[in-house]
mmCIF file of N, CA and C in Angstrom:
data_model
loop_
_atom_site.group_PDB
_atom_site.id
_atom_site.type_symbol
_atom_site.label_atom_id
_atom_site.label_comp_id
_atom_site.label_asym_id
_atom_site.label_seq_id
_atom_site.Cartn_x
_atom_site.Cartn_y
_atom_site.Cartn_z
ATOM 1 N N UNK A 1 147.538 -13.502 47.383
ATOM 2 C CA UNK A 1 147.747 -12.127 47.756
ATOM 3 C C UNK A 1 149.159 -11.667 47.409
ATOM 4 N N UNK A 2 150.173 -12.255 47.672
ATOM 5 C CA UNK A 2 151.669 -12.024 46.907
ATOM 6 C C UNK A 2 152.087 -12.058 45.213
ATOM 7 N N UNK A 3 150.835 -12.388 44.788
ATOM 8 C CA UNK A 3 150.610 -11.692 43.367
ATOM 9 C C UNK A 3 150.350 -10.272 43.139
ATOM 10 N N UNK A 4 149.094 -9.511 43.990
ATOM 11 C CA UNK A 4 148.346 -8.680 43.956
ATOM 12 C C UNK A 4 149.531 -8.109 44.486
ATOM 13 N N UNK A 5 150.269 -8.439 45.590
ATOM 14 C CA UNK A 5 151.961 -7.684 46.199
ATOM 15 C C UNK A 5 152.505 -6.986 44.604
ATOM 16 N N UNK A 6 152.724 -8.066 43.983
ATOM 17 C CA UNK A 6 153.736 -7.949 43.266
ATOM 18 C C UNK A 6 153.385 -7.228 42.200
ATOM 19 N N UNK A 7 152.266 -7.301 41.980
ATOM 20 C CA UNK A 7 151.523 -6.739 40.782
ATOM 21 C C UNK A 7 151.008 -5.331 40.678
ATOM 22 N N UNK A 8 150.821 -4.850 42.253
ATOM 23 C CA UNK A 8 150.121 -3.801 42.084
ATOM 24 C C UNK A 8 151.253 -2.894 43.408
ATOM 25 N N UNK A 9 152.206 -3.407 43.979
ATOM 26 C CA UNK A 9 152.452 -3.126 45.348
ATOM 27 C C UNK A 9 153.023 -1.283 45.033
ATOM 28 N N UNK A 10 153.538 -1.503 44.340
ATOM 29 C CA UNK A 10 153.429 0.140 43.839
ATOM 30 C C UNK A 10 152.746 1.487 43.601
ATOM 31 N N UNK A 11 151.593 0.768 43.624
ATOM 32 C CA UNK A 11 150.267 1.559 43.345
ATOM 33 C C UNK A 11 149.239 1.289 44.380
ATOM 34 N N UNK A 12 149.094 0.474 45.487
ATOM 35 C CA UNK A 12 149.189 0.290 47.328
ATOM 36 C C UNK A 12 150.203 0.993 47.860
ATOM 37 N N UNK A 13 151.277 1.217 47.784
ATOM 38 C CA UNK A 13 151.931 2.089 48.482
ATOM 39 C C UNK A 13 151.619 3.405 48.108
ATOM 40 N N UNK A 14 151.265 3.685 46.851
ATOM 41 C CA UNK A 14 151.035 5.531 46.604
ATOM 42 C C UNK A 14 149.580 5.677 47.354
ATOM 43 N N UNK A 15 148.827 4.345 47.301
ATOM 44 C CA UNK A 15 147.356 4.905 47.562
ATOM 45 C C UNK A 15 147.778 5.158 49.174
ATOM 46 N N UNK A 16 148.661 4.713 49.926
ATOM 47 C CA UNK A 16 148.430 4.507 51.606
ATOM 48 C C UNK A 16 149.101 5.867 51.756
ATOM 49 N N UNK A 17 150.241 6.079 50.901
ATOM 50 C CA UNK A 17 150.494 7.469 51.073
ATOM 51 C C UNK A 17 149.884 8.734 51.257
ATOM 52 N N UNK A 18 148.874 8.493 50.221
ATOM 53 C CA UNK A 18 147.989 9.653 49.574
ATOM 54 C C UNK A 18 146.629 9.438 50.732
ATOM 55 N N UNK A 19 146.272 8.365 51.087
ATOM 56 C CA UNK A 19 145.004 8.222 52.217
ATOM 57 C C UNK A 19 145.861 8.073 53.552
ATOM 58 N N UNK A 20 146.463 7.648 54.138
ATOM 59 C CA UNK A 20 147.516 7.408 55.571
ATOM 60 C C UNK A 20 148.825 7.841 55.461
ATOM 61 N N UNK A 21 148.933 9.132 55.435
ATOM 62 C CA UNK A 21 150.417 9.703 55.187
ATOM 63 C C UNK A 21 150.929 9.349 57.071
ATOM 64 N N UNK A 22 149.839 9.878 57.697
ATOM 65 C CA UNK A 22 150.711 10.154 59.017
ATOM 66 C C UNK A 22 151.255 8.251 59.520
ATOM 67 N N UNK A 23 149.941 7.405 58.898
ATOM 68 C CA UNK A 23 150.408 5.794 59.353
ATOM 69 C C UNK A 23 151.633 5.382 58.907
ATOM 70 N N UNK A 24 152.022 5.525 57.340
ATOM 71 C CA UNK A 24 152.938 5.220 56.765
ATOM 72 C C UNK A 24 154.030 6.050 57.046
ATOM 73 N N UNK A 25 153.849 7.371 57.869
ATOM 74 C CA UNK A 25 155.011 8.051 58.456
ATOM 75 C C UNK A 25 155.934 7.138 59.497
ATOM 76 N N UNK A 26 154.781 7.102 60.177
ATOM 77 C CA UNK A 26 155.038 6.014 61.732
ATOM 78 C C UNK A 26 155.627 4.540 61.486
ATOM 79 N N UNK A 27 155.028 4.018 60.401
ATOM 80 C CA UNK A 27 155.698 2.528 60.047
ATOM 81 C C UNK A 27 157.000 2.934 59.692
ATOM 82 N N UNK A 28 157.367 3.935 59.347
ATOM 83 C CA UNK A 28 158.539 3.451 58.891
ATOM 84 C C UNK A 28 159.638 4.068 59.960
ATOM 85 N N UNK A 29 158.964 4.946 60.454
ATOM 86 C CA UNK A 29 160.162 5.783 61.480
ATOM 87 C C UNK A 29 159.873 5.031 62.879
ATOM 88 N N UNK A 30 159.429 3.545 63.008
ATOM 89 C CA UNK A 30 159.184 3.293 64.194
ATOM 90 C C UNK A 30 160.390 1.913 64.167
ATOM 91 N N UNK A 31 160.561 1.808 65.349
ATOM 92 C CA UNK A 31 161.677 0.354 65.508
ATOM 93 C C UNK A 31 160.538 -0.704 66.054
ATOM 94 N N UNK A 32 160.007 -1.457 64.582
ATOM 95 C CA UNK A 32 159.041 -2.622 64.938
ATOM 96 C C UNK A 32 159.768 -3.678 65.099
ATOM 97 N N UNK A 33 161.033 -3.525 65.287
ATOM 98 C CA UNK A 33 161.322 -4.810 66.086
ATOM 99 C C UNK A 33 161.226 -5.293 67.640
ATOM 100 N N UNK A 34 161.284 -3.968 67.930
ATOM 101 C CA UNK A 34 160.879 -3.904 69.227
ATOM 102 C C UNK A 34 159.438 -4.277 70.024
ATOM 103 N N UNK A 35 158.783 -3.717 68.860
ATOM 104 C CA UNK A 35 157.144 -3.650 69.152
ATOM 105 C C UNK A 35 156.819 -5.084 68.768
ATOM 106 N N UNK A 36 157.433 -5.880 68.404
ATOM 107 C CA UNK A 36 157.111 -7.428 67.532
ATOM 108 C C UNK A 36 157.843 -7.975 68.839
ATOM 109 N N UNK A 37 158.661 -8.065 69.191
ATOM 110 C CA UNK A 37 158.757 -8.782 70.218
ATOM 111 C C UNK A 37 158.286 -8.604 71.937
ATOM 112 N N UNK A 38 157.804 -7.174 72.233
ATOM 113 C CA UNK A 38 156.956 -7.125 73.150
ATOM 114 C C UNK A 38 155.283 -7.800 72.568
ATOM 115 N N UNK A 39 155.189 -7.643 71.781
ATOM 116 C CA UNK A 39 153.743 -8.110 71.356
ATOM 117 C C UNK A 39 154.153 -9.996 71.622
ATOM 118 N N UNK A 40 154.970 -10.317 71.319
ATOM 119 C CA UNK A 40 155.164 -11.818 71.077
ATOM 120 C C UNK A 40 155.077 -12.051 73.027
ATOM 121 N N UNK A 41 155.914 -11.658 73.794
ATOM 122 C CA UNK A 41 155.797 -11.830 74.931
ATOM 123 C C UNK A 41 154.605 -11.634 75.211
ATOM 124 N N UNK A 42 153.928 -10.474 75.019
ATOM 125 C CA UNK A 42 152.388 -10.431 75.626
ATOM 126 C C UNK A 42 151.961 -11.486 75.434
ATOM 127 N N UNK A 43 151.535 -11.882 74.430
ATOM 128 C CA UNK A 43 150.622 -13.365 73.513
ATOM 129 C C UNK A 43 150.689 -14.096 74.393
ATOM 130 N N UNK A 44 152.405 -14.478 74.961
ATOM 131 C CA UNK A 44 152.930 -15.490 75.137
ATOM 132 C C UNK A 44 152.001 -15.589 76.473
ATOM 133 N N UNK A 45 152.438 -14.508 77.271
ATOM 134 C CA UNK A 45 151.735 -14.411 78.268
ATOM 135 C C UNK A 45 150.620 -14.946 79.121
ATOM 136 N N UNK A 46 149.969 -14.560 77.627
ATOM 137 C CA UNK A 46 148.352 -15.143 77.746
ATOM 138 C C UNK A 46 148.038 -16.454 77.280
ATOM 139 N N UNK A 47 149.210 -16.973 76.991
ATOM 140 C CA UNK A 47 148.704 -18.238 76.322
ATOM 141 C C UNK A 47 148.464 -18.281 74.808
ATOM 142 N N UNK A 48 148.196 -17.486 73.999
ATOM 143 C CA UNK A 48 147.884 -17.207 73.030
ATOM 144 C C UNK A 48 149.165 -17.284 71.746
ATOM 145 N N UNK A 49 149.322 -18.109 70.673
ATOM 146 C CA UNK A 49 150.328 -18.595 70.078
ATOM 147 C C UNK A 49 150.170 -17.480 68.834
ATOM 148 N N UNK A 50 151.360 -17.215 68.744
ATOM 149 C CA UNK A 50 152.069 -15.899 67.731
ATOM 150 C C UNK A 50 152.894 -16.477 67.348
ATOM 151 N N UNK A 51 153.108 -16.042 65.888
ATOM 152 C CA UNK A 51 154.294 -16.457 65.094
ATOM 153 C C UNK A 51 154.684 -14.872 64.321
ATOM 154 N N UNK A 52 155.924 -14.751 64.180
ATOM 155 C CA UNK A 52 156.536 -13.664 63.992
ATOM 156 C C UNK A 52 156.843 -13.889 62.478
ATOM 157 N N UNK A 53 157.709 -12.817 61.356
ATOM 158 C CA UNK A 53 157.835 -13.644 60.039
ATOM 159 C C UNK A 53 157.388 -14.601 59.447
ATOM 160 N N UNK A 54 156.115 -14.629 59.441
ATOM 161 C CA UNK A 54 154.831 -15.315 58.175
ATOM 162 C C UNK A 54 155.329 -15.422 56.937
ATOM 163 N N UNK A 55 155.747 -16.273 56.729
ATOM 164 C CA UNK A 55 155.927 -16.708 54.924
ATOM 165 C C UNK A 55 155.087 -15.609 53.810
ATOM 166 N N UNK A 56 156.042 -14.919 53.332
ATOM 167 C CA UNK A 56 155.512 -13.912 52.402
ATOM 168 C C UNK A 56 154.786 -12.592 53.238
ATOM 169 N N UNK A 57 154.806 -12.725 54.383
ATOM 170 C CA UNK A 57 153.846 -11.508 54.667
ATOM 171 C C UNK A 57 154.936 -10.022 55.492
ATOM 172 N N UNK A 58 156.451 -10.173 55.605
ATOM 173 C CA UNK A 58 157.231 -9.515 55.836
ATOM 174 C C UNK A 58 157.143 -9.170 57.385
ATOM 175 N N UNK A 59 156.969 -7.993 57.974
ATOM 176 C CA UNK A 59 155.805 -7.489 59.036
ATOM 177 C C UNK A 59 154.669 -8.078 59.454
ATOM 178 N N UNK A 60 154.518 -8.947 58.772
ATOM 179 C CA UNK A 60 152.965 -8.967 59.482
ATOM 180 C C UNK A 60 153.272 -10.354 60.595
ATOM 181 N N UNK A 61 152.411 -10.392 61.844
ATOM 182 C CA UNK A 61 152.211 -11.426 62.624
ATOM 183 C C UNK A 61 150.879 -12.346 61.997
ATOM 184 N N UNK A 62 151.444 -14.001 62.822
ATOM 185 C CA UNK A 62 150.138 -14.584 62.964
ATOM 186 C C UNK A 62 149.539 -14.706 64.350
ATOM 187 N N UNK A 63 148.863 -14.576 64.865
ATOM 188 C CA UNK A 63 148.088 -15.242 66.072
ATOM 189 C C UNK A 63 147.147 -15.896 66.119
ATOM 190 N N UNK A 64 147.048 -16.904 66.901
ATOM 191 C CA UNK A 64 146.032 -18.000 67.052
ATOM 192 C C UNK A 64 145.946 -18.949 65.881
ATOM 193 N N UNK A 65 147.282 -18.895 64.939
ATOM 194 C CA UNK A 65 146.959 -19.431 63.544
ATOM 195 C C UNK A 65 145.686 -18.602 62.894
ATOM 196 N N UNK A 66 145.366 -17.758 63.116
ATOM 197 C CA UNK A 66 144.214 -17.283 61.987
ATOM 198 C C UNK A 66 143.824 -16.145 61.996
ATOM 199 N N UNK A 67 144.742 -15.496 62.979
ATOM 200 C CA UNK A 67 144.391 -13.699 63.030
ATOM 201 C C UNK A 67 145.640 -13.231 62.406
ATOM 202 N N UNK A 68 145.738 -11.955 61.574
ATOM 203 C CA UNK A 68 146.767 -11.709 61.395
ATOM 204 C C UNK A 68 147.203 -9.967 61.545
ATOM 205 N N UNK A 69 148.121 -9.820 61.889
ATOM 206 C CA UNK A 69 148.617 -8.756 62.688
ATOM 207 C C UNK A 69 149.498 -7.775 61.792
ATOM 208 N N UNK A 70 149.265 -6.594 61.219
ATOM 209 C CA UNK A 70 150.144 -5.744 60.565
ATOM 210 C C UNK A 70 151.152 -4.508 60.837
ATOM 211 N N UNK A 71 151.946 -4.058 60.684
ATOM 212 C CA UNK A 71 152.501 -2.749 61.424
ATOM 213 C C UNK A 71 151.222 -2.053 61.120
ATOM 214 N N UNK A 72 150.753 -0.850 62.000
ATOM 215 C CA UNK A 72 151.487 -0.384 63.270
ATOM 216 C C UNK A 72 151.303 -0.964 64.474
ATOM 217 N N UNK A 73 150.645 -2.955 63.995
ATOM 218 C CA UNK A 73 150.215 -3.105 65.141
ATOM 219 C C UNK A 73 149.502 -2.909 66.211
ATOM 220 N N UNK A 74 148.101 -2.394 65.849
ATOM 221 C CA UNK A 74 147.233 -1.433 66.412
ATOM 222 C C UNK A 74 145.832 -2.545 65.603
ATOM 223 N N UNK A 75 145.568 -2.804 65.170
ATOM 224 C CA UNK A 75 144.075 -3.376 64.344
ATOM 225 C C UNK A 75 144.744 -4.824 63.751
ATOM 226 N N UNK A 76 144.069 -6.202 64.111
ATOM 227 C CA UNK A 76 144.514 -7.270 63.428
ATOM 228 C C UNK A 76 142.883 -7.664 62.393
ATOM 229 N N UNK A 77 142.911 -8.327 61.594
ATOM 230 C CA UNK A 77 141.911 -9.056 60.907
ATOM 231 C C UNK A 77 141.987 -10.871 60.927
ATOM 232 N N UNK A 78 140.606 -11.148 61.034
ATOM 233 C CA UNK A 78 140.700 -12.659 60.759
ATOM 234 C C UNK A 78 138.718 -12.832 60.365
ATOM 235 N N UNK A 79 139.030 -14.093 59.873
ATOM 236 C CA UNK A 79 137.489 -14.451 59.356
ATOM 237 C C UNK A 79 136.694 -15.014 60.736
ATOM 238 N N UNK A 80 137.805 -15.317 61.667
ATOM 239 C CA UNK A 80 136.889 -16.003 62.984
ATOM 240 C C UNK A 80 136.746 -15.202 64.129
ATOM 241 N N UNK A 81 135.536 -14.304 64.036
ATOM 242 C CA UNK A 81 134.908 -13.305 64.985
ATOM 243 C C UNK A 81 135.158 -13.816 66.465
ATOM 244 N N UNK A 82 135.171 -14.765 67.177
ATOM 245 C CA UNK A 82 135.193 -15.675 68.515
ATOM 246 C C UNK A 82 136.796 -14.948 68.367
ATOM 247 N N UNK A 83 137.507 -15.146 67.796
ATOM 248 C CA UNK A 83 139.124 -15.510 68.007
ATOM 249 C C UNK A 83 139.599 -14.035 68.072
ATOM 250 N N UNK A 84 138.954 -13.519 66.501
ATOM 251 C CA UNK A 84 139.424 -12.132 66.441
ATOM 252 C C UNK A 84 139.072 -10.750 67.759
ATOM 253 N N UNK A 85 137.981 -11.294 68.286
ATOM 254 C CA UNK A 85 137.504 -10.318 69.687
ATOM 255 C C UNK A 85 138.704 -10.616 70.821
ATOM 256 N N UNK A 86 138.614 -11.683 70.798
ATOM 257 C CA UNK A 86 139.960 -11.708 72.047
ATOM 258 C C UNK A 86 141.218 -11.562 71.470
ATOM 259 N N UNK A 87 141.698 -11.460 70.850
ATOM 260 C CA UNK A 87 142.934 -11.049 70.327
ATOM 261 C C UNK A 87 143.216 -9.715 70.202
ATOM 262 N N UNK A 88 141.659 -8.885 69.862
ATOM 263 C CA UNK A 88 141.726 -7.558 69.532
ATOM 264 C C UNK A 88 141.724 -6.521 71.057
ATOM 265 N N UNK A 89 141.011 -7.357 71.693
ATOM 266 C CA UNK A 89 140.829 -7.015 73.337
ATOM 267 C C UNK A 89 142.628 -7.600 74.113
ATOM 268 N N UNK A 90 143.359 -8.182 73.732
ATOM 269 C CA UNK A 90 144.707 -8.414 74.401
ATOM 270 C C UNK A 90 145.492 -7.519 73.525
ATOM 271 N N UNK A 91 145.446 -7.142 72.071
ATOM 272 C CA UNK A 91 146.002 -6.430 71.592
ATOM 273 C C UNK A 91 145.881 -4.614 71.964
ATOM 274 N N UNK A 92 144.391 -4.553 72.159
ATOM 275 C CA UNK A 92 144.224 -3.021 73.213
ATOM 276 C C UNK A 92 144.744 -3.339 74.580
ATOM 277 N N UNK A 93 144.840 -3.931 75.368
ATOM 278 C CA UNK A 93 145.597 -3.969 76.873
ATOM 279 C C UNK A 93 146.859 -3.950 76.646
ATOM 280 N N UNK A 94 147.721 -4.677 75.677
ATOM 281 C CA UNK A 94 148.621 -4.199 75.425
ATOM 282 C C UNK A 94 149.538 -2.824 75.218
ATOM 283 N N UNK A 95 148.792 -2.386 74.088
ATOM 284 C CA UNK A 95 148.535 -0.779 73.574
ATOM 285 C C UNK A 95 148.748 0.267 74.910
ATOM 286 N N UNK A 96 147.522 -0.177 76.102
ATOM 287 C CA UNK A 96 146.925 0.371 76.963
ATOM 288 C C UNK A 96 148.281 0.536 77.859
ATOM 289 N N UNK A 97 149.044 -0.845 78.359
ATOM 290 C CA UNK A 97 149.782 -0.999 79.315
ATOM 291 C C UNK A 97 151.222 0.233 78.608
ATOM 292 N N UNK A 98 151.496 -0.360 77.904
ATOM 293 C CA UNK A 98 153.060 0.572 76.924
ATOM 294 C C UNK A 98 152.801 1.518 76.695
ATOM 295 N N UNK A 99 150.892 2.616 76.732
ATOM 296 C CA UNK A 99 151.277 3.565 76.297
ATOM 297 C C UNK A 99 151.561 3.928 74.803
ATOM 298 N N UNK A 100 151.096 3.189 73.882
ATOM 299 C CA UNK A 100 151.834 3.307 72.571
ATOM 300 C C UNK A 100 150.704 3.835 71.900
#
């Protein structure tokens, strides 16, 4: 995937522009450092293991080793449906509690 970065990341950023102006507004005018480390405490919280700065992935989180988490931090993806439901359900209570 850090090929397809590199190869095309120019032409992914015009498309997110041109389809998610208001998302890509928010990523960038937001202080995700903040939001990355309340999210890391939540996890923590629950038991649930997060890693912050993923090799090559900039922004993005890991959780559970196999979910992975992008700004705005709002929707994660993973191939393991069991893992990805509870992650996605602590990631809305989260959301829920901050208000964000």
């Amino acid at each position: 995937s850090s090929g397809i970065n590199a190869e095309y990341g120019d032409c992914l950023e015009e498309i997110d522009k041109a389809y998610f102006p208001l998302m890509v507004e928010k990523v960038e005018t937001r202080d995700w450092c903040q939001v990355r480390k309340d999210l890391m405490e939540h996890f923590t919280k629950h038991r649930i293991p997060i890693e912050a700065d993923t090799p090559g992935g900039g922004d993005n989180m890991c959780i559970a080793g196999c979910v992975t988490l992008k700004p705005p931090y709002k929707v994660c993806s993973s191939t393991n449906d069991i893992i990805l439901a509870r992650v996605q359900k602590l990631l809305d209570s989260f959301h829920n509690e901050v208000g964000r």
